[in-house]
mmCIF file of C-alpha atoms in Angstrom:
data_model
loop_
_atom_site.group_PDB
_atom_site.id
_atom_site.type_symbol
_atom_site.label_atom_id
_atom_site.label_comp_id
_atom_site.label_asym_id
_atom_site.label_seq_id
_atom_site.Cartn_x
_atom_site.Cartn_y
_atom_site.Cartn_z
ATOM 1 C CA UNK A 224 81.400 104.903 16.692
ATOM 2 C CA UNK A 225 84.112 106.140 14.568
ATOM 3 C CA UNK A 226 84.245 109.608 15.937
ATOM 4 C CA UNK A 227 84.369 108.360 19.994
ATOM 5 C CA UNK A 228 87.211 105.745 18.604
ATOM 6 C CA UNK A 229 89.619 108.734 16.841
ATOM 7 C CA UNK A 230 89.103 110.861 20.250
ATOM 8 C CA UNK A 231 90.438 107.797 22.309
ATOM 9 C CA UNK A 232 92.928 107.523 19.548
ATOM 10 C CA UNK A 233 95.636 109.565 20.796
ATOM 11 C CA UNK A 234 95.848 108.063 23.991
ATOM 12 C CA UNK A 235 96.731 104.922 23.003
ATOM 13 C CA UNK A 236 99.334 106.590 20.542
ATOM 14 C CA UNK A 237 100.691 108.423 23.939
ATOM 15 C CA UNK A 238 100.903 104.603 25.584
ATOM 16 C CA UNK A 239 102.478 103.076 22.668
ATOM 17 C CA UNK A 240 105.371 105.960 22.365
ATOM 18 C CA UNK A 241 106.028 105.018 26.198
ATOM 19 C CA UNK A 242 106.256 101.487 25.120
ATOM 20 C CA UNK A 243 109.031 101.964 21.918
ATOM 21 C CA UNK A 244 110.895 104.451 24.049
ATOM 22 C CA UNK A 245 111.484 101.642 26.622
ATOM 23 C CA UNK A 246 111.572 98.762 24.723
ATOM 24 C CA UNK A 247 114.595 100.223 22.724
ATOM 25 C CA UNK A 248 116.278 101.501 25.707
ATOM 26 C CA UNK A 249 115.901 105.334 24.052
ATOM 27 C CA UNK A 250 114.697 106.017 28.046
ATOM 28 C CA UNK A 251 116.078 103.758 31.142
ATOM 29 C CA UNK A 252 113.551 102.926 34.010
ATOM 30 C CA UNK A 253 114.719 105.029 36.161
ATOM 31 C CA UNK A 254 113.564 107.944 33.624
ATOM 32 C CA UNK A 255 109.843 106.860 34.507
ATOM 33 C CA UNK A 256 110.115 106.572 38.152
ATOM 34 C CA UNK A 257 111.072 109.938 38.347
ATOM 35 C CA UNK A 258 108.733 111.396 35.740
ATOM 36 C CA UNK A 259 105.933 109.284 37.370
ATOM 37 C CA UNK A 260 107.219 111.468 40.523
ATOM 38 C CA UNK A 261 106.509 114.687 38.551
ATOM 39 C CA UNK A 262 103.620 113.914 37.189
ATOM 40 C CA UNK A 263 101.864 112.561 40.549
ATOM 41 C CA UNK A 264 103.586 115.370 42.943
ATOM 42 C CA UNK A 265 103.105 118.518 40.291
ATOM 43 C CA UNK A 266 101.715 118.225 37.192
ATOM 44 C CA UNK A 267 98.438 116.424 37.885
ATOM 45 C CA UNK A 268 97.573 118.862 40.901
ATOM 46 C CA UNK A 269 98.379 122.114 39.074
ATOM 47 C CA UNK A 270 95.691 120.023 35.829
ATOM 48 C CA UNK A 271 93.133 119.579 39.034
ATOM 49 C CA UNK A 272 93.571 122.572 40.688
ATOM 50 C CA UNK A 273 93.192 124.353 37.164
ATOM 51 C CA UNK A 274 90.135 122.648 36.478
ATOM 52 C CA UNK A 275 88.130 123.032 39.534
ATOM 53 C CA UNK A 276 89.111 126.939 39.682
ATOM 54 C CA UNK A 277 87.794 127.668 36.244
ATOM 55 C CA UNK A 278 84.812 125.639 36.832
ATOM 56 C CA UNK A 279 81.603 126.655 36.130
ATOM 57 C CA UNK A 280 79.229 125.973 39.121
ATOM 58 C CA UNK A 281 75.281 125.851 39.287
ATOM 59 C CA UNK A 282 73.976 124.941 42.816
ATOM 60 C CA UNK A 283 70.909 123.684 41.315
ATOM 61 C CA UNK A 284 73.101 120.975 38.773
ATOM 62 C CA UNK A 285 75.243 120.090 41.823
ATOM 63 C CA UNK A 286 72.191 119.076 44.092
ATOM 64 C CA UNK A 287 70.488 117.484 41.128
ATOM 65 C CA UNK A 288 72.985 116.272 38.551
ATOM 66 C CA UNK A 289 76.085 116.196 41.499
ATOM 67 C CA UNK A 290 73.933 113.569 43.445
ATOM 68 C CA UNK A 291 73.336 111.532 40.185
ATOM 69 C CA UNK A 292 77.450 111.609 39.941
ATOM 70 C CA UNK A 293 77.921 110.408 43.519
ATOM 71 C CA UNK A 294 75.130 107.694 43.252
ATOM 72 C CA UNK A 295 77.151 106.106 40.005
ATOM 73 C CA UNK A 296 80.401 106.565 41.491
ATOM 74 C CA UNK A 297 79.394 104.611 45.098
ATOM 75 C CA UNK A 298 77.538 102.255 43.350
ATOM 76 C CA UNK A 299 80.674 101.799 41.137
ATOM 77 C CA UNK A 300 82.587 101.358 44.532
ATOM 78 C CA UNK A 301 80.629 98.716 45.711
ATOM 79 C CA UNK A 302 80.562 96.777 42.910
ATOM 80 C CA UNK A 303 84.428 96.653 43.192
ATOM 81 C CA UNK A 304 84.075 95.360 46.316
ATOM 82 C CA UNK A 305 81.600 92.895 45.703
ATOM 83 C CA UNK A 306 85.002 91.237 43.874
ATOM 84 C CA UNK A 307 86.527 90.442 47.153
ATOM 85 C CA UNK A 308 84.072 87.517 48.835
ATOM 86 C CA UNK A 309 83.457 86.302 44.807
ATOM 87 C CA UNK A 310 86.993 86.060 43.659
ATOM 88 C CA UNK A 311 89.281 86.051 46.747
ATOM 89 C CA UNK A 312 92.012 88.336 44.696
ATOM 90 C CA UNK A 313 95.398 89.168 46.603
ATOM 91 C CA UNK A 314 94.297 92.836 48.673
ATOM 92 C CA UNK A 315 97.272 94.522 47.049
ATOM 93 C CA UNK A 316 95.926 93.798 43.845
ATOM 94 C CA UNK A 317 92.422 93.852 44.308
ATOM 95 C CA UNK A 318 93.679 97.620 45.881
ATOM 96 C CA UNK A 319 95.323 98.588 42.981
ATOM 97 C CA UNK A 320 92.447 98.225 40.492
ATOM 98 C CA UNK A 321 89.571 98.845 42.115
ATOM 99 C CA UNK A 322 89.798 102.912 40.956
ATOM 100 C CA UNK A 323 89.928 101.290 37.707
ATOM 101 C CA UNK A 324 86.034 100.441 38.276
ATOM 102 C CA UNK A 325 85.153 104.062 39.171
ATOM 103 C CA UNK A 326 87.051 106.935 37.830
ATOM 104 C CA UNK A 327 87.002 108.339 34.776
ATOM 105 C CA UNK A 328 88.829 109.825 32.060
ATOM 106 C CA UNK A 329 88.204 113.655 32.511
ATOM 107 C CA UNK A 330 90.194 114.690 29.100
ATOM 108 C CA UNK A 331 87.650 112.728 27.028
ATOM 109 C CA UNK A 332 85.084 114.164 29.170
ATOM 110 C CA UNK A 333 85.577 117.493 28.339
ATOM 111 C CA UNK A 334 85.975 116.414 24.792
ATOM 112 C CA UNK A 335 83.082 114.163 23.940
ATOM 113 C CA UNK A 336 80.870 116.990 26.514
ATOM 114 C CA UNK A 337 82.021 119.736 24.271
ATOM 115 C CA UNK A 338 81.102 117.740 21.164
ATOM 116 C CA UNK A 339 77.717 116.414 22.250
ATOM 117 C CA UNK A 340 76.238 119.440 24.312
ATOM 118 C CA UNK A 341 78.286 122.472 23.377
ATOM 119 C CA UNK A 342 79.020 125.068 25.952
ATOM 120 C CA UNK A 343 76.012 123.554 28.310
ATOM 121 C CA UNK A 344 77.916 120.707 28.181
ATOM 122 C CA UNK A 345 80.979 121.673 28.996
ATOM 123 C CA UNK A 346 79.308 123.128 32.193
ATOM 124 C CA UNK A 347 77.252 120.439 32.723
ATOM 125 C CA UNK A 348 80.635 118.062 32.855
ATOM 126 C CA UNK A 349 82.523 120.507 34.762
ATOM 127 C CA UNK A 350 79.663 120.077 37.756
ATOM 128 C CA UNK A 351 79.856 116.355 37.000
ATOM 129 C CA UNK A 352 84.064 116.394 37.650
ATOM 130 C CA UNK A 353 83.694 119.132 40.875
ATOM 131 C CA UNK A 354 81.779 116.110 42.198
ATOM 132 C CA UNK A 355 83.493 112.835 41.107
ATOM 133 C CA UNK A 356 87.066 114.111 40.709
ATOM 134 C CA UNK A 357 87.406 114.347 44.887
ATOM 135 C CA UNK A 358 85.022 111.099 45.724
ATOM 136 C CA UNK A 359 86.964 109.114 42.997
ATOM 137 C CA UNK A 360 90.527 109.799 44.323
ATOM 138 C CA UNK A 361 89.296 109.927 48.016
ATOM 139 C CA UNK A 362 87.716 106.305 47.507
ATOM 140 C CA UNK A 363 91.179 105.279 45.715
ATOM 141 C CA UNK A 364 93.570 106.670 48.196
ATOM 142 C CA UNK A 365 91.631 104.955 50.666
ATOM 143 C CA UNK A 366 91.398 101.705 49.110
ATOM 144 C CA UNK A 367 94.861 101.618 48.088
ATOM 145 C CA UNK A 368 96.326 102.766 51.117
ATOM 146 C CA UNK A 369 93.988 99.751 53.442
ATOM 147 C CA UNK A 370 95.036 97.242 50.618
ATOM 148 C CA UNK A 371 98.947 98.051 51.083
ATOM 149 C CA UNK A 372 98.424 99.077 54.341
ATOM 150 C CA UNK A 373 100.429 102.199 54.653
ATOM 151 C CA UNK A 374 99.342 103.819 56.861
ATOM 152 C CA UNK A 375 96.831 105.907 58.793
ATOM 153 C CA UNK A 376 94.187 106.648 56.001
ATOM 154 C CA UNK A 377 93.290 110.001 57.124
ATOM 155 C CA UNK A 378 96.606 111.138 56.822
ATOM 156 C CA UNK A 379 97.395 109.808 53.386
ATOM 157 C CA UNK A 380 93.816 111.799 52.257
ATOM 158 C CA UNK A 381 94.626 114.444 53.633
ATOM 159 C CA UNK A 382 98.691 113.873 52.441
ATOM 160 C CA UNK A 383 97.373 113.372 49.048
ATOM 161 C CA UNK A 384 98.597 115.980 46.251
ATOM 162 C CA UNK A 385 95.628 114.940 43.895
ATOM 163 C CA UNK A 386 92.837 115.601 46.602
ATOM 164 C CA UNK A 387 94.913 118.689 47.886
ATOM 165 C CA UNK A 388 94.923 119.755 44.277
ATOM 166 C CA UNK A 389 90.927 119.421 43.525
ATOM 167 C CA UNK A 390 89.993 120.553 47.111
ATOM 168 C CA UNK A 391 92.074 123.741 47.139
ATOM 169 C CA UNK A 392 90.786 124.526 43.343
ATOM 170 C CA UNK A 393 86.788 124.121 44.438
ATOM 171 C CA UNK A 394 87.554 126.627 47.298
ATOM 172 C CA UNK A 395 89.503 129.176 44.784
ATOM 173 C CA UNK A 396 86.169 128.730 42.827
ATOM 174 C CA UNK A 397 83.634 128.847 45.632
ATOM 175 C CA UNK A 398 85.381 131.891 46.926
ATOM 176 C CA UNK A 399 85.211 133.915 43.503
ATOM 177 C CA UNK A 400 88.937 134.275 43.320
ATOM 178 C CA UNK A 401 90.196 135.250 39.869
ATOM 179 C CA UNK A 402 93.187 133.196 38.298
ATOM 180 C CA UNK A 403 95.731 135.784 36.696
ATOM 181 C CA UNK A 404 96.527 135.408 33.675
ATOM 182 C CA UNK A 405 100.192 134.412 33.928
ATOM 183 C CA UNK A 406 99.077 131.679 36.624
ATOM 184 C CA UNK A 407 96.461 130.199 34.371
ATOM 185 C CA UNK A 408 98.386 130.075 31.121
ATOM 186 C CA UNK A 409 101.494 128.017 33.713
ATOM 187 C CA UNK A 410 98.981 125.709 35.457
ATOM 188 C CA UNK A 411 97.305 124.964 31.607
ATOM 189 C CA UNK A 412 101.047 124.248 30.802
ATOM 190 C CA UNK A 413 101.209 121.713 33.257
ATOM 191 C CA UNK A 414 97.824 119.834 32.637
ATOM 192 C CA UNK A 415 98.478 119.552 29.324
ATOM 193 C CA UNK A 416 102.022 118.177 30.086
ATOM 194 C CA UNK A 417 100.349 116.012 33.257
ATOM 195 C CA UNK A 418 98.106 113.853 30.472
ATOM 196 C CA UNK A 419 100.464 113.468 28.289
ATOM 197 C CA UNK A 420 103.139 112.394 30.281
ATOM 198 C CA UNK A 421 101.172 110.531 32.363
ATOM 199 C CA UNK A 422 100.311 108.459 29.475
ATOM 200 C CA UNK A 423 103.349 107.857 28.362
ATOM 201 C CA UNK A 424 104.367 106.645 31.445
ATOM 202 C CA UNK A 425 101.524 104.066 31.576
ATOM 203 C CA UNK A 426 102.767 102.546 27.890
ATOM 204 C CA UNK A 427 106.285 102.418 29.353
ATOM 205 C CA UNK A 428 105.092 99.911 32.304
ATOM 206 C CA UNK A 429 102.950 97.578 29.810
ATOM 207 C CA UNK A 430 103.359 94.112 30.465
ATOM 208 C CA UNK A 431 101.276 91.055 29.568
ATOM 209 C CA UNK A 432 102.546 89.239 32.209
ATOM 210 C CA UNK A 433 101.031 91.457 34.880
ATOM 211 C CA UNK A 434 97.784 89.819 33.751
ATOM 212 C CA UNK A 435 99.157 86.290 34.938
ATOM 213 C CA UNK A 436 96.701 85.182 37.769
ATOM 214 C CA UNK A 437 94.290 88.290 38.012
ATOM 215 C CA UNK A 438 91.880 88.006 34.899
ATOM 216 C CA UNK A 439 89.376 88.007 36.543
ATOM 217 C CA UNK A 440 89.882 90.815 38.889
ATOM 218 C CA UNK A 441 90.876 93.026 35.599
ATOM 219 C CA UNK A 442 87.637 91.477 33.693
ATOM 220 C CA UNK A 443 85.423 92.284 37.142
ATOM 221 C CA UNK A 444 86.695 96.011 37.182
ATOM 222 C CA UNK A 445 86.220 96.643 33.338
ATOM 223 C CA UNK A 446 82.894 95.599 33.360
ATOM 224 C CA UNK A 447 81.852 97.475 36.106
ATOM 225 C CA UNK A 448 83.111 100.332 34.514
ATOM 226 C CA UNK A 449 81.915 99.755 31.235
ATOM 227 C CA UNK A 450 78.790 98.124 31.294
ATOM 228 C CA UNK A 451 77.088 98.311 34.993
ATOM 229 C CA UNK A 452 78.266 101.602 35.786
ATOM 230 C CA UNK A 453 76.306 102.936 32.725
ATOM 231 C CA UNK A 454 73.284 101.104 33.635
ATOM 232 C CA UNK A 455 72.902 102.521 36.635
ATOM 233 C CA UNK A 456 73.377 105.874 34.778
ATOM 234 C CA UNK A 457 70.226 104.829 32.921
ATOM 235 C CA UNK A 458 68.436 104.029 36.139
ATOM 236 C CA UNK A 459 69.118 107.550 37.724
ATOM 237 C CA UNK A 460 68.058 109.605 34.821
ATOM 238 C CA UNK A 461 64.604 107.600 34.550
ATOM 239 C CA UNK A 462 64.151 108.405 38.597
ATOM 240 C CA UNK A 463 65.675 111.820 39.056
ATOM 241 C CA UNK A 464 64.685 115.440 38.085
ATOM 242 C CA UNK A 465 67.255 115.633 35.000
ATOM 243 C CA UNK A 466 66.853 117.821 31.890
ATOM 244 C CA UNK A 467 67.457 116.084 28.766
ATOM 245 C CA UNK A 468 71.420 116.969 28.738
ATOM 246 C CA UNK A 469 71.593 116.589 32.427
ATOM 247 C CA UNK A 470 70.949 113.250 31.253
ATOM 248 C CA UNK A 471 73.109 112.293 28.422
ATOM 249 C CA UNK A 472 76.029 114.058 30.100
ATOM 250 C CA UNK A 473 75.281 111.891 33.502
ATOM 251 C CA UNK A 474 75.246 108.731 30.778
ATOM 252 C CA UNK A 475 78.623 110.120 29.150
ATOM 253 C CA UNK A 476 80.506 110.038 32.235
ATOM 254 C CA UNK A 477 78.989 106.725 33.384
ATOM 255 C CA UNK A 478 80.405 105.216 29.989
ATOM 256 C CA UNK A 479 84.280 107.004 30.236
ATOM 257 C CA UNK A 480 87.064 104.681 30.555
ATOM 258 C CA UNK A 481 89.176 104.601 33.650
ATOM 259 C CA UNK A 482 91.457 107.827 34.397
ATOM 260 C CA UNK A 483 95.029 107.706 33.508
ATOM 261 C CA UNK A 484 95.945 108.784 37.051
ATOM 262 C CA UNK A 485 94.914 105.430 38.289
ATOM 263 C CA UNK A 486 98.454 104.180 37.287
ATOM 264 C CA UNK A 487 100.319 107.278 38.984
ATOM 265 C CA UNK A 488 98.411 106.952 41.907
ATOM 266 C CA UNK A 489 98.909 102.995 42.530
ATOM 267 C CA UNK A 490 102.599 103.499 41.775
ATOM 268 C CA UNK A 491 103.218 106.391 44.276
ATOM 269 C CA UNK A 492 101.351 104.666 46.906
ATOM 270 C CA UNK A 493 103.329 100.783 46.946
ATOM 271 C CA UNK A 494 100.635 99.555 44.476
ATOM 272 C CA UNK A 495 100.749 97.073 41.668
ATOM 273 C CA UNK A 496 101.330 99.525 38.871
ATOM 274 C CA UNK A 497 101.763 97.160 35.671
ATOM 275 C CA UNK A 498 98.604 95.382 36.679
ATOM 276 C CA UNK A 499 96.853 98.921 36.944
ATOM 277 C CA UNK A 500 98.645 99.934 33.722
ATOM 278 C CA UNK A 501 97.217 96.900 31.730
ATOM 279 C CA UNK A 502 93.876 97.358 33.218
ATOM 280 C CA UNK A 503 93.975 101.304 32.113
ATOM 281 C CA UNK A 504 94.765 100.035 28.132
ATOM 282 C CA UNK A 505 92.442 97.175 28.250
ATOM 283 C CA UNK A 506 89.603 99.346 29.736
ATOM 284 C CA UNK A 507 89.754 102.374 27.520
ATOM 285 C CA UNK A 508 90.366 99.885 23.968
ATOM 286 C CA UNK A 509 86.788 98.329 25.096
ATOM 287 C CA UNK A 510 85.636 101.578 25.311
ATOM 288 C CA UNK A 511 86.006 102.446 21.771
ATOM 289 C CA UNK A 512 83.320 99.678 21.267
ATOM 290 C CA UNK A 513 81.034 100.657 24.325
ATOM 291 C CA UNK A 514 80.558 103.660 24.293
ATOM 292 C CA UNK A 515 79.533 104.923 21.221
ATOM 293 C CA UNK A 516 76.650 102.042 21.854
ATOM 294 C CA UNK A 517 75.568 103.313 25.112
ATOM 295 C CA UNK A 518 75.459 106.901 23.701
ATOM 296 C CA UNK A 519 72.954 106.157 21.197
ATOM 297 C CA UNK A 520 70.164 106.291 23.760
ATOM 298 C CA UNK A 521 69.039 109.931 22.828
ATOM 299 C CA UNK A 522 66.788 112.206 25.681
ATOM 300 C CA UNK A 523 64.124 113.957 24.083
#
C-alpha cells in the first residue's frame, strides 16, 4: 500500500505547488489560462503522439487484452450515464465529469506496469493505452461537447488535438516509421513538461466550493472509477482468454485514478473545470487506499 501511495505522491505535490503559487499571487490567473492553452494544444499531443509511436504492438494482445480494455472502458461509460435519470445533475456538469469515471492515469500506468510485470508489462500496458487512450478522449469530447453543446460532435472529434495526437501516433506505429532521434528526445521533452504542467494547473483551479451542490455526481463518478470499474476487470479476466499478466495488467488499469487531462480537456471545451479539478484530487487521494487492495488479487 505504501509503495502505490509514494508513486501517486508526486502528483499531489505537482497540485499543491499550483495551489501556493496562486494562492500567494507568485502566478496571476491569466498565467494558467494560457498554460492550460499549451498544455491542451501542444504538449499533451506531442506526450500522445510519443507514446503511441513507440508503442509496442501484439495483434494477438490487442484482439484479446484490447477488447478486455474497451469492455471496462464502455461499461465505465455507461455507468456514468446511469447518473443522469438517478441524480438529475445540471448536463454541463454531469458533462464535465463523466471522463472522470473512465480514463485513466497513463503516467502511473506505465509506472506501477513497469514495477509489477517488468518489460512484459510495460508492453502489455502500452496495448492497454493504444486502445483506451482514443475511446477515452473520443467518449469525453463527445460527452462534453453534447453537455455544453458546442457544436457539431464530429467536428470537435475530429478538431480535437488529443485524438489527432493518439490517432496520428498509432498510424506512425502501424506503418513502421522510425522516430529520429532528435524528434523523440523533443516530443519526450514535451510529455514530460505536458504532466507536469498539467498538474500544476489542476492545483491552481482547486476550490472546495466547486463541490457545492454536485456531491453526488463527484461521489457517483469516483466510485465508478474506483470500485465498479475494477470489478468488472475481475469479471473479464475470469471469462476471457487472458494469461496471468494479461490479467493483472487489465486489473491495474481498471483500478488507475482519473487522467489529469480530464481538467485540460473540460476547460478548453466551455466545461466546468474546478468541479473536474476537485473530482481529479479527490479521485486519485482514494486511490492511494484502493488500489493497492484491489491489486492484491494475484493470477497464478
Amino acid at each position: 500500500m505504501f509503495a502505490t501511495f509514494f508513486l501517486i505522491l508526486p502528483d499531489f505535490l505537482l497540485m499543491a505547488l499550483g495551489l501556493v503559487l496562486v494562492r500567494f499571487r507568485f502566478l496571476l490567473p491569466d498565467f494558467f489560462h494560457g498554460a492550460e492553452k499549451l498544455v491542451y494544444y501542444v504538449l499533451f499531443p506531442a506526450l500522445l503522439f510519443s507514446s503511441m509511436a513507440k508503442s509496442e504492438l501484439s495483434l494477438q494482445q490487442i484482439s484479446t487484452l484490447g477488447l478486455g480494455t474497451a469492455l471496462v472502458i464502455l461499461a465505465g461509460v455507461a455507468m456514468t450515464y446511469v447518473a443522469r435519470p438517478l441524480l438529475h445533475p445540471d448536463a454541463l456538469q454531469h458533462a464535465s465529469v463523466a471522463q472522470c469515471g473512465y480514463r485513466f492515469n497513463s503516467y502511473l500506468a506505465f509506472s506501477i506496469a513497469g514495477a509489477l510485470g517488468g518489460t512484459a508489462g510495460l508492453s502489455a500496458m502500452a496495448v492497454i493505452a493504444v486502445v483506451a487512450v482514443p475511446l477515452g478522449n473520443i467518449a469525453a469530447v463527445s460527452g462534453l461537447a453534447q453537455g455544453g453543446k458546442s457544436g457539431n460532435v464530429v467536428l470537435l472529434l475530429l478538431k480535437n488535438p488529443l485524438i489527432i495526437g493518439t490517432l496520428s501516433g498509432l498510424g506512425w506505429n502501424l506503418l513502421g516509421l522510425p522516430l529520429p532521434a532528435a524528434l523523440d528526445v523533443t516530443l519526450s521533452r514535451l510529455g514530460s513538461s505536458a504532466l507536469a504542467l498539467g498538474l500544476i494547473c489542476v492545483g491552481a483551479s482547486f476550490s472546495v466550493h466547486a463541490l457545492q451542490g454536485a456531491q453526488r455526481l463527484v461521489s457517483w463518478m469516483i466510485a465508478v472509477k474506483l470500485l465498479f470499474c475494477p470489478v468488472v476487470a475481475l469479471v473479464l479476466n475470469a471469462v476471457m482468454p487472458l494469461n496471468p499478466l494479461e490479467q493483472q495488467m487489465l486489473l491495474l488499469f481498471a483500478t488507475l485514478p482519473t487522467a489529469s487531462t480530464t481538467y485540460v480537456l473540460a476547460v478548453r471545451m466551455g466545461g466546468d473545470g474546478r468541479l473536474v479539478a476537485l473530482t481529479m484530487s479527490l479521485c486519485t487521494l482514494f486511490a492511494a487506499v484502493t488500489m493497492p487492495l484491489w491489486l492484491m488479487i494475484r493470477y497464478a
